[in-house]
CSV table of C-alpha atoms in Angstrom, one decimal:
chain,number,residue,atom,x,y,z
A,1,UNK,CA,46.0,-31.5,-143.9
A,2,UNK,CA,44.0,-34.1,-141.9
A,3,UNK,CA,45.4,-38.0,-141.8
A,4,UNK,CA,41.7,-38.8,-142.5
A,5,UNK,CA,42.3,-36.8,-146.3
A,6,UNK,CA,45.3,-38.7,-147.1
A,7,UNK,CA,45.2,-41.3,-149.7
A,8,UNK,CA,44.9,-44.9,-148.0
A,9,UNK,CA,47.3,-47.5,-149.3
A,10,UNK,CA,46.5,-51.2,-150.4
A,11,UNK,CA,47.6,-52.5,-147.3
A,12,UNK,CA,45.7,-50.1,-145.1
A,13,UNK,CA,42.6,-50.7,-147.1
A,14,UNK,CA,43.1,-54.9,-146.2
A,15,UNK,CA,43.4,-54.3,-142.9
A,16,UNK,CA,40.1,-51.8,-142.4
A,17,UNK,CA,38.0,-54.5,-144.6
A,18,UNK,CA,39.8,-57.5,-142.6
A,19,UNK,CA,38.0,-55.8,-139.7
A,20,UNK,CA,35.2,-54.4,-140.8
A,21,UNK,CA,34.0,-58.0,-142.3
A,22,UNK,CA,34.9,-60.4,-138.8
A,23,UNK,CA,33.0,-57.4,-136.1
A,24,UNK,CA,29.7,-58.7,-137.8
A,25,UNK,CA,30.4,-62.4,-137.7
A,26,UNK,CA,32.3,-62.9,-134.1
A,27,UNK,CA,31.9,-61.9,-130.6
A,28,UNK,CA,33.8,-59.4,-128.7
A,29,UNK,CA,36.3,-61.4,-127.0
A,30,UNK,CA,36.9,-63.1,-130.0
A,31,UNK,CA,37.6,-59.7,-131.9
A,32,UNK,CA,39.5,-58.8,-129.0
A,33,UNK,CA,41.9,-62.1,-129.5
A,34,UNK,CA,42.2,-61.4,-133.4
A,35,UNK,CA,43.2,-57.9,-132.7
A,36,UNK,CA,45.7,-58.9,-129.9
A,37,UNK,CA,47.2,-61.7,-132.2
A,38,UNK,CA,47.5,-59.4,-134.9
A,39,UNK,CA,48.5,-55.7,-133.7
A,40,UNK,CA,50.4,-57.1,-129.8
A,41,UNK,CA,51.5,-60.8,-130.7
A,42,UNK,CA,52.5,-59.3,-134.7
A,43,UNK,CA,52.9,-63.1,-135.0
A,44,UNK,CA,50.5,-66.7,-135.5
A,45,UNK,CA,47.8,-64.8,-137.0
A,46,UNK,CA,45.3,-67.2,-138.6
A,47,UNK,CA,45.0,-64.8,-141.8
A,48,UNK,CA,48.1,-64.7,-144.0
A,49,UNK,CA,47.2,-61.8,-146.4
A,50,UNK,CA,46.3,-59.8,-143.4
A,51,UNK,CA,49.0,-60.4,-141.8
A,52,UNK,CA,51.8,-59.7,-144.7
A,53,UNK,CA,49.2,-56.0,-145.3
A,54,UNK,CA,50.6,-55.5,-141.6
A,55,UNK,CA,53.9,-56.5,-142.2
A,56,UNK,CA,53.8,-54.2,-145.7
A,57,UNK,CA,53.3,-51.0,-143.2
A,58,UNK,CA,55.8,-51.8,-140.6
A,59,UNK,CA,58.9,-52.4,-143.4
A,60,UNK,CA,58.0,-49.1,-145.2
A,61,UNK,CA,58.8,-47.7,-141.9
A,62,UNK,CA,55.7,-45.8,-141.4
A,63,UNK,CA,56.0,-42.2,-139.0
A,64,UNK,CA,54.9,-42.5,-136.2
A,65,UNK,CA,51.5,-39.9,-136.8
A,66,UNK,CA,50.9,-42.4,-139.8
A,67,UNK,CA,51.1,-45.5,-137.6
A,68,UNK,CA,48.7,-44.0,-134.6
A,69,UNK,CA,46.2,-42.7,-137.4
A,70,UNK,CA,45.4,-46.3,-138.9
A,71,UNK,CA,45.8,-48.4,-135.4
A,72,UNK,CA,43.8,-45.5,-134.4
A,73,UNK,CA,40.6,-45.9,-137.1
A,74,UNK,CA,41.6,-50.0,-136.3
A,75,UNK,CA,40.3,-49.5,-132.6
A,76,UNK,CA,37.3,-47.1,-133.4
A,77,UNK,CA,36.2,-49.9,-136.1
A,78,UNK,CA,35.4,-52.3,-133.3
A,79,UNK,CA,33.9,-50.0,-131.0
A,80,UNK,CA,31.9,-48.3,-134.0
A,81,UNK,CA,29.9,-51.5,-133.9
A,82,UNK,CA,30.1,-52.1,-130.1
A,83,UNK,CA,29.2,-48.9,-129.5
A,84,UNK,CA,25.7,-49.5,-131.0
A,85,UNK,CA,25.1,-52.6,-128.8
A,86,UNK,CA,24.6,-51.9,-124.8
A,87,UNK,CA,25.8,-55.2,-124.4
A,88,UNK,CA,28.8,-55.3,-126.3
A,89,UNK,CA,30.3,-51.8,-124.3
A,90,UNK,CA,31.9,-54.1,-121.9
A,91,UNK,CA,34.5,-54.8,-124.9
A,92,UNK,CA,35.4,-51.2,-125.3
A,93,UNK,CA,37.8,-50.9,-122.4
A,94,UNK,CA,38.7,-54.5,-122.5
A,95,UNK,CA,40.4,-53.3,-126.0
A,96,UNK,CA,41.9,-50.6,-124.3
A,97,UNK,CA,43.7,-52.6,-121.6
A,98,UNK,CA,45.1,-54.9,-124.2
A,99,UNK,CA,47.3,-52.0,-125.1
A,100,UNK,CA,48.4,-52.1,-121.5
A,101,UNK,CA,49.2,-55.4,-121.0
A,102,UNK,CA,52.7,-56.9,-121.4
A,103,UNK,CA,53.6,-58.6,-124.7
A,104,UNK,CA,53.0,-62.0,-124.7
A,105,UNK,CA,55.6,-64.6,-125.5
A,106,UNK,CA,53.8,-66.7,-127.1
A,107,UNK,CA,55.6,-66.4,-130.0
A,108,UNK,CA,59.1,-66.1,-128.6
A,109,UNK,CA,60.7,-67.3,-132.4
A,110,UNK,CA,58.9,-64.5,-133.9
A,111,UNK,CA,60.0,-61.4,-131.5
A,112,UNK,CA,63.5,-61.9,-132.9
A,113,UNK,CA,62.6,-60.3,-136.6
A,114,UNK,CA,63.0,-57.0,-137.5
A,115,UNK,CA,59.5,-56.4,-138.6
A,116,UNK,CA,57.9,-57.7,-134.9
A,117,UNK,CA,60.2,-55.7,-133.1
A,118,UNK,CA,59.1,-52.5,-134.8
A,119,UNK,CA,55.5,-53.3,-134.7
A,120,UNK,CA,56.3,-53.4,-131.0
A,121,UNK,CA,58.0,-50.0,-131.0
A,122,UNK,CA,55.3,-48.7,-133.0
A,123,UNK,CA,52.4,-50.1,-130.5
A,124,UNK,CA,54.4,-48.9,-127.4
A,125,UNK,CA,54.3,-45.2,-129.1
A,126,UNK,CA,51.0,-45.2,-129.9
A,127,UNK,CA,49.9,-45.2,-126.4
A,128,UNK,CA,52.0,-42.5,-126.0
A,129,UNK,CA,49.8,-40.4,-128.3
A,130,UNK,CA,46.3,-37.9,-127.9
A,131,UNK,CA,44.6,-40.8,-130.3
A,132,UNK,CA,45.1,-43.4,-127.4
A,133,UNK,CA,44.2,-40.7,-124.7
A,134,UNK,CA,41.1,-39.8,-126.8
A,135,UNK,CA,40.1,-43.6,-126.7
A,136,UNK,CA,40.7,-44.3,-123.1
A,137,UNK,CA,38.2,-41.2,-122.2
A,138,UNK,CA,35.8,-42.5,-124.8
A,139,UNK,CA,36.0,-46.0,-123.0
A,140,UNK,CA,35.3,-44.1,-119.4
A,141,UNK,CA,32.4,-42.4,-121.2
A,142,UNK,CA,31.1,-45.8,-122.7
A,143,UNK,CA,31.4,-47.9,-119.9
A,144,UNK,CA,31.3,-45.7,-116.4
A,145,UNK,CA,28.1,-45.8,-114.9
A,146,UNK,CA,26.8,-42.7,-114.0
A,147,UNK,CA,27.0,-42.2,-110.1
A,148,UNK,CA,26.4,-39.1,-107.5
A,149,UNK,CA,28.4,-40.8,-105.3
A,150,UNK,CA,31.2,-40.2,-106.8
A,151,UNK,CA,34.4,-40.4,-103.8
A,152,UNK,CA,37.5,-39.3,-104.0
A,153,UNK,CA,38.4,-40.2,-107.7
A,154,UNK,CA,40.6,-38.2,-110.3
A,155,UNK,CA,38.1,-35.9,-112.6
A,156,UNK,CA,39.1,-37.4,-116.0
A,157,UNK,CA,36.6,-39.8,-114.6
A,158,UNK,CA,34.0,-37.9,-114.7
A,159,UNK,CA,33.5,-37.0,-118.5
A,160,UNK,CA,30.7,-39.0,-119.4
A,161,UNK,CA,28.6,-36.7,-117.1
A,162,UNK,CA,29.5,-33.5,-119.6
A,163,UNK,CA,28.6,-34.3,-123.3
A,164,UNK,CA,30.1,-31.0,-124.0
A,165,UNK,CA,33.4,-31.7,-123.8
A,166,UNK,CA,33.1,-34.5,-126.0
A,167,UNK,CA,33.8,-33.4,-129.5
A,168,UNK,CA,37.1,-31.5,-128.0
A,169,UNK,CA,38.6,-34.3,-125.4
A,170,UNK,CA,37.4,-37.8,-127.4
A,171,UNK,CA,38.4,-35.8,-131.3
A,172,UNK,CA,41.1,-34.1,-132.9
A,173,UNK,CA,41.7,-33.3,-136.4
A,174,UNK,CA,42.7,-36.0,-137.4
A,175,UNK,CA,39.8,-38.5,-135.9
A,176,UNK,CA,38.5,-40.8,-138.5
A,177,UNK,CA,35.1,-41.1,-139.7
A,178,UNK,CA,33.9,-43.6,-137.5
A,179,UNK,CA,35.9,-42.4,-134.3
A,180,UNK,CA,33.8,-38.9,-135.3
A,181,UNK,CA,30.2,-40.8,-136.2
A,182,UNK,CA,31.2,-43.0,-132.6
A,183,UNK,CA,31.5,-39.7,-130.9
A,184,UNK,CA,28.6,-37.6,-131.7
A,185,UNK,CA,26.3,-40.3,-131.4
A,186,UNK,CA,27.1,-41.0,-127.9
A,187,UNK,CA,26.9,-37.5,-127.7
A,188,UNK,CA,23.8,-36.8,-128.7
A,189,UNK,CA,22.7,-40.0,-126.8
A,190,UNK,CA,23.7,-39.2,-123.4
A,191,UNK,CA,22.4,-35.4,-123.8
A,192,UNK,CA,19.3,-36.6,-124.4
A,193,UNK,CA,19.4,-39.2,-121.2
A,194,UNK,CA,20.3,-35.8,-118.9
A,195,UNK,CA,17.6,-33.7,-120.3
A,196,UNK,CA,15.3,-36.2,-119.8
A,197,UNK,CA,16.5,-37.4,-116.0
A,198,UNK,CA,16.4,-33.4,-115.1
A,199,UNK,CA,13.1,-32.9,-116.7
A,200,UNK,CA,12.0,-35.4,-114.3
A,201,UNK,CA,13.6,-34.4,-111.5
A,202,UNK,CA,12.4,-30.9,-111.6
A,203,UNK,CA,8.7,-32.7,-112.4
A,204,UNK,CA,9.3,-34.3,-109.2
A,205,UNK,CA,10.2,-31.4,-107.0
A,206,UNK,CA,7.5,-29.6,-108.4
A,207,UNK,CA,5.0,-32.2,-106.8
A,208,UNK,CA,6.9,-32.2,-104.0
A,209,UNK,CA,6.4,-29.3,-103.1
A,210,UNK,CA,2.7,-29.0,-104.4
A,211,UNK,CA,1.6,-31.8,-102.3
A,212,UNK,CA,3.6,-30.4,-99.1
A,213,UNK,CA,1.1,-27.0,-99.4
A,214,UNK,CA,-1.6,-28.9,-99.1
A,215,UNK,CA,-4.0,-28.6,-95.9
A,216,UNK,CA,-4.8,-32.2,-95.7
A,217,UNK,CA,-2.0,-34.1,-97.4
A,218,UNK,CA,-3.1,-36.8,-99.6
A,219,UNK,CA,-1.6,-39.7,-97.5
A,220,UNK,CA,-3.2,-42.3,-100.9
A,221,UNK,CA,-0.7,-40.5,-103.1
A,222,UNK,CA,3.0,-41.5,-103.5
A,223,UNK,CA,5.2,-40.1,-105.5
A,224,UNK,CA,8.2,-42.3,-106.9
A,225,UNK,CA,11.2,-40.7,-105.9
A,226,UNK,CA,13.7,-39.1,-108.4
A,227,UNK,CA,17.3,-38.7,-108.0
A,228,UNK,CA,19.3,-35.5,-108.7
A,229,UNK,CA,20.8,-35.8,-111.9
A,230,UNK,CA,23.8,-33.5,-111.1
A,231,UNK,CA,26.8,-33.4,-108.4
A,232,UNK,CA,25.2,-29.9,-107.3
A,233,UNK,CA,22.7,-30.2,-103.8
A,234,UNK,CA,19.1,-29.8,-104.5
A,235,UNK,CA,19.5,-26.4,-103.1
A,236,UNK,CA,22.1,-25.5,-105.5
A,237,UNK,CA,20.6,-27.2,-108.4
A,238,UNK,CA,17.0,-25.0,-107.7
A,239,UNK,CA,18.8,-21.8,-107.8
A,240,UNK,CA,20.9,-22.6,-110.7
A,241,UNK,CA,18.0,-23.4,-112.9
A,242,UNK,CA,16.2,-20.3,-111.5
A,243,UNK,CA,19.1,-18.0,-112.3
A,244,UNK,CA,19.5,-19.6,-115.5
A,245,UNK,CA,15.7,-19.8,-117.0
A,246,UNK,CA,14.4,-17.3,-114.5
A,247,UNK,CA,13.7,-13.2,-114.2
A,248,UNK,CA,17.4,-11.9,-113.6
A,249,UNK,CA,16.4,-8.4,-114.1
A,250,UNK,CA,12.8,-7.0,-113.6
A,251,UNK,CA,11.0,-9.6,-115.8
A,252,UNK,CA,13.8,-9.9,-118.0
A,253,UNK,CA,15.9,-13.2,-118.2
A,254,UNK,CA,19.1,-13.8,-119.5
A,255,UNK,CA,17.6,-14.8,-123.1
A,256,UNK,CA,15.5,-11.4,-122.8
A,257,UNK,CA,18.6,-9.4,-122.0
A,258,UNK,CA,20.6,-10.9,-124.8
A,259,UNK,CA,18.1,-10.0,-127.6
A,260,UNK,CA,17.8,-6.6,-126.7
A,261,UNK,CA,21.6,-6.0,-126.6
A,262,UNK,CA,21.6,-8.1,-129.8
A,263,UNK,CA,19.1,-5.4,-131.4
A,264,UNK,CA,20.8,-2.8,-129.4
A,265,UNK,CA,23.9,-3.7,-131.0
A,266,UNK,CA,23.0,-3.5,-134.7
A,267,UNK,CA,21.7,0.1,-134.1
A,268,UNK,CA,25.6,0.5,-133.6
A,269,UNK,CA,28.2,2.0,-136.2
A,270,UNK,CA,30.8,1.9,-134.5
A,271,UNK,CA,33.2,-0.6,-132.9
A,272,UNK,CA,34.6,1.3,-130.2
A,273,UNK,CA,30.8,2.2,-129.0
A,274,UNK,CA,30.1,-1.6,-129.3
A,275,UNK,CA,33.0,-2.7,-126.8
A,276,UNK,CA,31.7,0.3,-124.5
A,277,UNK,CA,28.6,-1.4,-124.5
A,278,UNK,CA,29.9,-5.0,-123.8
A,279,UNK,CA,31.6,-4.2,-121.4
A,280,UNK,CA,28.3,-2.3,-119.6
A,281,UNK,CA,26.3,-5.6,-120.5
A,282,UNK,CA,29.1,-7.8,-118.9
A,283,UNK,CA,29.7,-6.0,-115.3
A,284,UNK,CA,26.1,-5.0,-114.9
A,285,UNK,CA,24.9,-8.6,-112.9
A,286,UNK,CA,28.6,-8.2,-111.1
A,287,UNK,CA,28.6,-7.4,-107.4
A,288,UNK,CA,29.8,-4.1,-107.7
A,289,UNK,CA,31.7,-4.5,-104.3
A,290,UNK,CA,33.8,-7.2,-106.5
A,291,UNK,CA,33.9,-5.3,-109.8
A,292,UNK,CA,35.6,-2.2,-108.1
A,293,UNK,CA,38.4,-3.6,-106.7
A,294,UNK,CA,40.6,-5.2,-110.2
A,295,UNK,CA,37.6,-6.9,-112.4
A,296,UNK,CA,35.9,-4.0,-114.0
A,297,UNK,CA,39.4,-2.5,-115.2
A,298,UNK,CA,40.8,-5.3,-116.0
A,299,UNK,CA,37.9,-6.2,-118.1
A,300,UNK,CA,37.6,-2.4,-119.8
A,301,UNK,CA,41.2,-2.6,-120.5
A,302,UNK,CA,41.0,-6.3,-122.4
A,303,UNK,CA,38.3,-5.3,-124.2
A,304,UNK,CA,40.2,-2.2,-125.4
A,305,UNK,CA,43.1,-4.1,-126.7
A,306,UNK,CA,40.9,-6.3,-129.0
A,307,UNK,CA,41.8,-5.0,-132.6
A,308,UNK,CA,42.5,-1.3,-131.4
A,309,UNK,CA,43.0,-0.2,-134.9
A,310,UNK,CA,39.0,-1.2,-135.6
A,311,UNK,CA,37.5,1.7,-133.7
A,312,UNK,CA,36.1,3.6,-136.1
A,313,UNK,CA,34.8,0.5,-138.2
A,314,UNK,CA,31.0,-0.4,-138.2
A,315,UNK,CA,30.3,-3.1,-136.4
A,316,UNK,CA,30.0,-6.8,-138.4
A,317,UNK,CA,29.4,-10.2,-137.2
A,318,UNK,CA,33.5,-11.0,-137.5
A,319,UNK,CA,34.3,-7.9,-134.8
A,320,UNK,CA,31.3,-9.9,-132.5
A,321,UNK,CA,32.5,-12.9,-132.5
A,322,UNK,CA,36.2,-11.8,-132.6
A,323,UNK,CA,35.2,-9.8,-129.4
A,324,UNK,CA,33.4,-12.7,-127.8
A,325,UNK,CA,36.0,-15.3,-128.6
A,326,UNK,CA,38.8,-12.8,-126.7
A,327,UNK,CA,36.6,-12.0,-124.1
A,328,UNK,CA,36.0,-16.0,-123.5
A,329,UNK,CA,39.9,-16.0,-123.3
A,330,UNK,CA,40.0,-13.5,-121.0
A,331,UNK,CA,37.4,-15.3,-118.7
A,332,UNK,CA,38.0,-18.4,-118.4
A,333,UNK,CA,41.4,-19.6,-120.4
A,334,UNK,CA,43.2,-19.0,-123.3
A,335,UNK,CA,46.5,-21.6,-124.6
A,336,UNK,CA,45.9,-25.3,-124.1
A,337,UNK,CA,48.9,-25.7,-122.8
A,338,UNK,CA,49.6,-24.2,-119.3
A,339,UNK,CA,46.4,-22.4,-119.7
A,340,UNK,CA,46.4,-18.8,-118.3
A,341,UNK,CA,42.8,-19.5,-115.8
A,342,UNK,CA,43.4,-17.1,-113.2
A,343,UNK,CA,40.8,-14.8,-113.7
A,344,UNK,CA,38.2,-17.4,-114.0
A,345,UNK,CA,39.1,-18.6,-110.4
A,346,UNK,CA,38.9,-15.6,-108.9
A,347,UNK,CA,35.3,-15.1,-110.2
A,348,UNK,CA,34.4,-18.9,-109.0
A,349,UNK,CA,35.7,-17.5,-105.7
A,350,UNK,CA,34.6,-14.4,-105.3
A,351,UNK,CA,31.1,-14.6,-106.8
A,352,UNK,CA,30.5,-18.5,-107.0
A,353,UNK,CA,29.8,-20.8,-109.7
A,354,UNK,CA,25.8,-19.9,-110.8
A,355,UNK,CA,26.6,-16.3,-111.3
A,356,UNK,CA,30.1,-16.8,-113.3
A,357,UNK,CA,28.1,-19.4,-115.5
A,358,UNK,CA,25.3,-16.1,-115.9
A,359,UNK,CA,28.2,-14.4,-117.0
A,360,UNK,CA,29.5,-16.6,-119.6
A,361,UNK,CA,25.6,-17.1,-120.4
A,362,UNK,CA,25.0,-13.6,-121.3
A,363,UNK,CA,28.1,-13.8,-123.4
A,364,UNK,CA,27.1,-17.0,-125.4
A,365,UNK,CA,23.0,-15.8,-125.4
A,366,UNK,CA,24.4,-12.6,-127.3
A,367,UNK,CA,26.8,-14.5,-129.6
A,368,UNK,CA,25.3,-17.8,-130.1
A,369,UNK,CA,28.2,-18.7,-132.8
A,370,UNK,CA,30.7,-18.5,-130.1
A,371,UNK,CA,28.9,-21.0,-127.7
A,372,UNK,CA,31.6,-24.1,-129.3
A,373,UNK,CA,34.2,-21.9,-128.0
A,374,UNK,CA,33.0,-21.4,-124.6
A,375,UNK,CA,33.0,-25.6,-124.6
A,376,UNK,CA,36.5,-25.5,-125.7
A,377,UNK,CA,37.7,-23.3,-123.3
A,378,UNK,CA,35.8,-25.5,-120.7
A,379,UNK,CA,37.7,-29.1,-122.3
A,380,UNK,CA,41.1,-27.0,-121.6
A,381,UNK,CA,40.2,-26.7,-117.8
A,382,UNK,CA,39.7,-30.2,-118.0
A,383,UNK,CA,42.5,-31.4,-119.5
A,384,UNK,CA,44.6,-29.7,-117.4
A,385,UNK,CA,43.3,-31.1,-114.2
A,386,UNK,CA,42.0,-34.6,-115.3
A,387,UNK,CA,44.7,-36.0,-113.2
A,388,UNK,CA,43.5,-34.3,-110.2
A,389,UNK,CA,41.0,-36.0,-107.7
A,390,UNK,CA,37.4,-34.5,-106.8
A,391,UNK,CA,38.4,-33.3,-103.3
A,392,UNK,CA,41.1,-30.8,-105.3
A,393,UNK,CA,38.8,-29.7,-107.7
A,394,UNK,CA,35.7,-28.9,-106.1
A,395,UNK,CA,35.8,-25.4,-107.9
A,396,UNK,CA,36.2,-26.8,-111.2
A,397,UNK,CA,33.7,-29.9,-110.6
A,398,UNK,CA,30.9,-26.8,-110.0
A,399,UNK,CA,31.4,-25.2,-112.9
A,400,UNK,CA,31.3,-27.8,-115.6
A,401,UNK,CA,28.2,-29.1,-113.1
A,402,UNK,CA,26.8,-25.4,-113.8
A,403,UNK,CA,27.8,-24.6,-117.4
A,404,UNK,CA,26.0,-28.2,-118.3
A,405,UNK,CA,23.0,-26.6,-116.7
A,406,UNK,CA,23.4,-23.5,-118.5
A,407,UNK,CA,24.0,-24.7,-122.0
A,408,UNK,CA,21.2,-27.8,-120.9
A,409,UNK,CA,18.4,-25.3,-120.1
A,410,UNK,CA,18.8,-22.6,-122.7
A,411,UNK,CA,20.4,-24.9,-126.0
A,412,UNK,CA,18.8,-28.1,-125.2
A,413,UNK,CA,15.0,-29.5,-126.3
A,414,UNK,CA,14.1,-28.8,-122.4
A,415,UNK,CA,11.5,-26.5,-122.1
A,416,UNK,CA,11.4,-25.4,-118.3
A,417,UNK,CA,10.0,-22.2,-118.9
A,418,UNK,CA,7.0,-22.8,-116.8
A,419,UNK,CA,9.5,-22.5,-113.7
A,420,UNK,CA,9.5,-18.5,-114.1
């Protein structure tokens, strides 16, 4: 059961409303000093019946997965509120460091009792923990402004550029309710922001070019330049959106393709038939010259050993998405922990970023309810490399850039159609 279900003691409750009642009366670096005082210092806190609630937790000797959740929903209190003021984001990591600076001294009498020392212990844990991972990303998604010039620097940096991820690197299950409102509001926020800036960069190139096959060129007319919203070139970015939007087959694009095999599929009674026919819908945009050699029968042969014993059954949405979520295994990664990913550079390799992402596109177009697992499978990648810089990642850095296009241009309230 989620931490967030469990009953909240007395004590927990004091501290929450302590909170909750001084983020709407003081400034951030005053919040910041209360918090420090009371969680880092755990002595010379201005608030008595505060600080004995504190005190209660620590002497019942609290595990540590208790502990994290309630300092946990203690941080995403204050940056609840900050969150919702642009000025006030500047707090957000300034809370986070404080868990990374050296204990003061300040209160060298009080570091001798019992109760301090384990609050200490308990602190130093906690940013030991996902819950303190989870808010350091949320701080580099808060706070990092967005930049194309981006260096050398590790990816973890890079998240705020791939909303995405967000509800599987900055939650788990046992987020509270305002680490989870914090999230999806940002979210939802800085979707809308890239939709908006690659609208009006595709608006811009559009007029480019329109302007550039005129006879006489206007000379009266400027246009305001518009940046590229993605880490892709321009090049890249134009045939992305083309293969993604665009006429992949005849006059057919991917969505087109998808709904036939969707109504194709129902026609279906059995599951064996319906694998056949996945596995024909997946290989058919694959360079045959790269199929031949290992992918195809590699492919054929996973898709076989998904629920063998189902042949004969008539196909039903839990086979599809049972299929789908195996298949997305199979593609790109399975375990979070040392995930399996070989296949999925091999594809990057051999047939490059845009037409892997097709791939994953036709499987996601089909199955629509297996498009959150596709993202999870993505947030894996990225944990696993987070450490790593740019320069070591380039394959990786393309395909979250692609798969944000993908999902962008064929989820999102973009409407680029008119580019076919």
């Amino acid at each position: 059961m989620s931490r967030y279900n469990r009953p909240i003691t007395s004590a927990e409750q004091t501290l929450y409303d302590h909170l909750l009642y001084w983020i709407e009366l003081e400034s951030p670096s005053a919040m910041i000093e209360r918090f420090r005082t009371l969680f880092i210092d755990g002595a010379g806190y201005p608030d008595p019946e505060v600080s004995q609630a504190l005190k209660t937790i620590v002497a019942a000797d609290p595990a540590i997965d208790d502990f994290r959740y309630i300092l946990n929903r203690c941080c995403h209190i204050l940056i609840n509120r900050w969150q919702s003021r642009p000025q006030s984001h500047g707090a957000i990591p300034e809370l986070v460091h404080v868990f990374e600076s050296p204990f003061t001294t300040r209160h060298s009498l009080a570091t001798q009792l019992r109760s301090t020392r384990r609050l200490r212990q308990l602190v130093q844990e906690f940013t030991t923990t996902e819950q303190f991972l989870t808010l350091r990303r949320l701080a580099q998604v808060l706070t990092e402004a967005e930049a194309v010039n981006i260096g050398n620097r590790p990816l973890g940096t890079l998240i705020r550029r791939y909303p995405y991820l967000y509800e599987y690197c900055l939650l788990n299950e046992d987020s509270a309710q305002e680490q989870q409102s914090t999230v999806r509001q940002v979210q939802a926020t800085l979707q809308h922001q890239f939709e908006i800036h690659l609208s009006q960069y595709v608006t811009y190139q559009i007029r480019q070019a329109q302007m550039a096959r005129k006879a006489v060129p206007d000379r009266q007319t400027f246009i305001r330049p518009v940046s590229n919203p993605t880490l892709l070139s321009d090049r890249e970015l134009g045939q992305a959106i083309k293969h993604y939007i665009g006429r992949v087959d005849g006059s057919r694009t991917h969505k087109d393709l998808a709904q036939s095999f969707l109504t194709h599929t129902h026609q279906r009674t059995s599951f064996a038939a319906f694998k056949d026919d996945l596995y024909e819908y997946i290989t058919a945009p694959i360079d045959p010259a790269y199929g031949k050699r290992q992918f195809n029968h590699q492919l054929y042969r996973h898709l076989n050993a998904i629920l063998p014993d189902q042949g004969s059954q008539r196909v039903n949405d839990f086979l599809i998405v049972r299929t789908c979520s195996q298949l997305l295994n199979f593609l790109v990664a399975d375990q979070p922990h040392h995930p399996n990913h070989f296949v999925f550079i091999d594809l990057t390799t051999n047939l490059g970023a845009i037409a892997t992402t097709g791939v994953l596109l036709r499987i996601v177009l089909f199955c629509r309810k297996v498009k959150p697992y596709l993202e999870r499978r993505f947030s894996i990648l990225f944990n696993h490399y987070e450490a790593h810089t740019k320069d070591t990642v380039l394959w990786l850095i393309q395909a979250l850039e692609n798969l944000n296009l993908a999902l962008t241009t064929n989820f999102g309230s973009i409407n680029l159609s008119f580019l076919r």
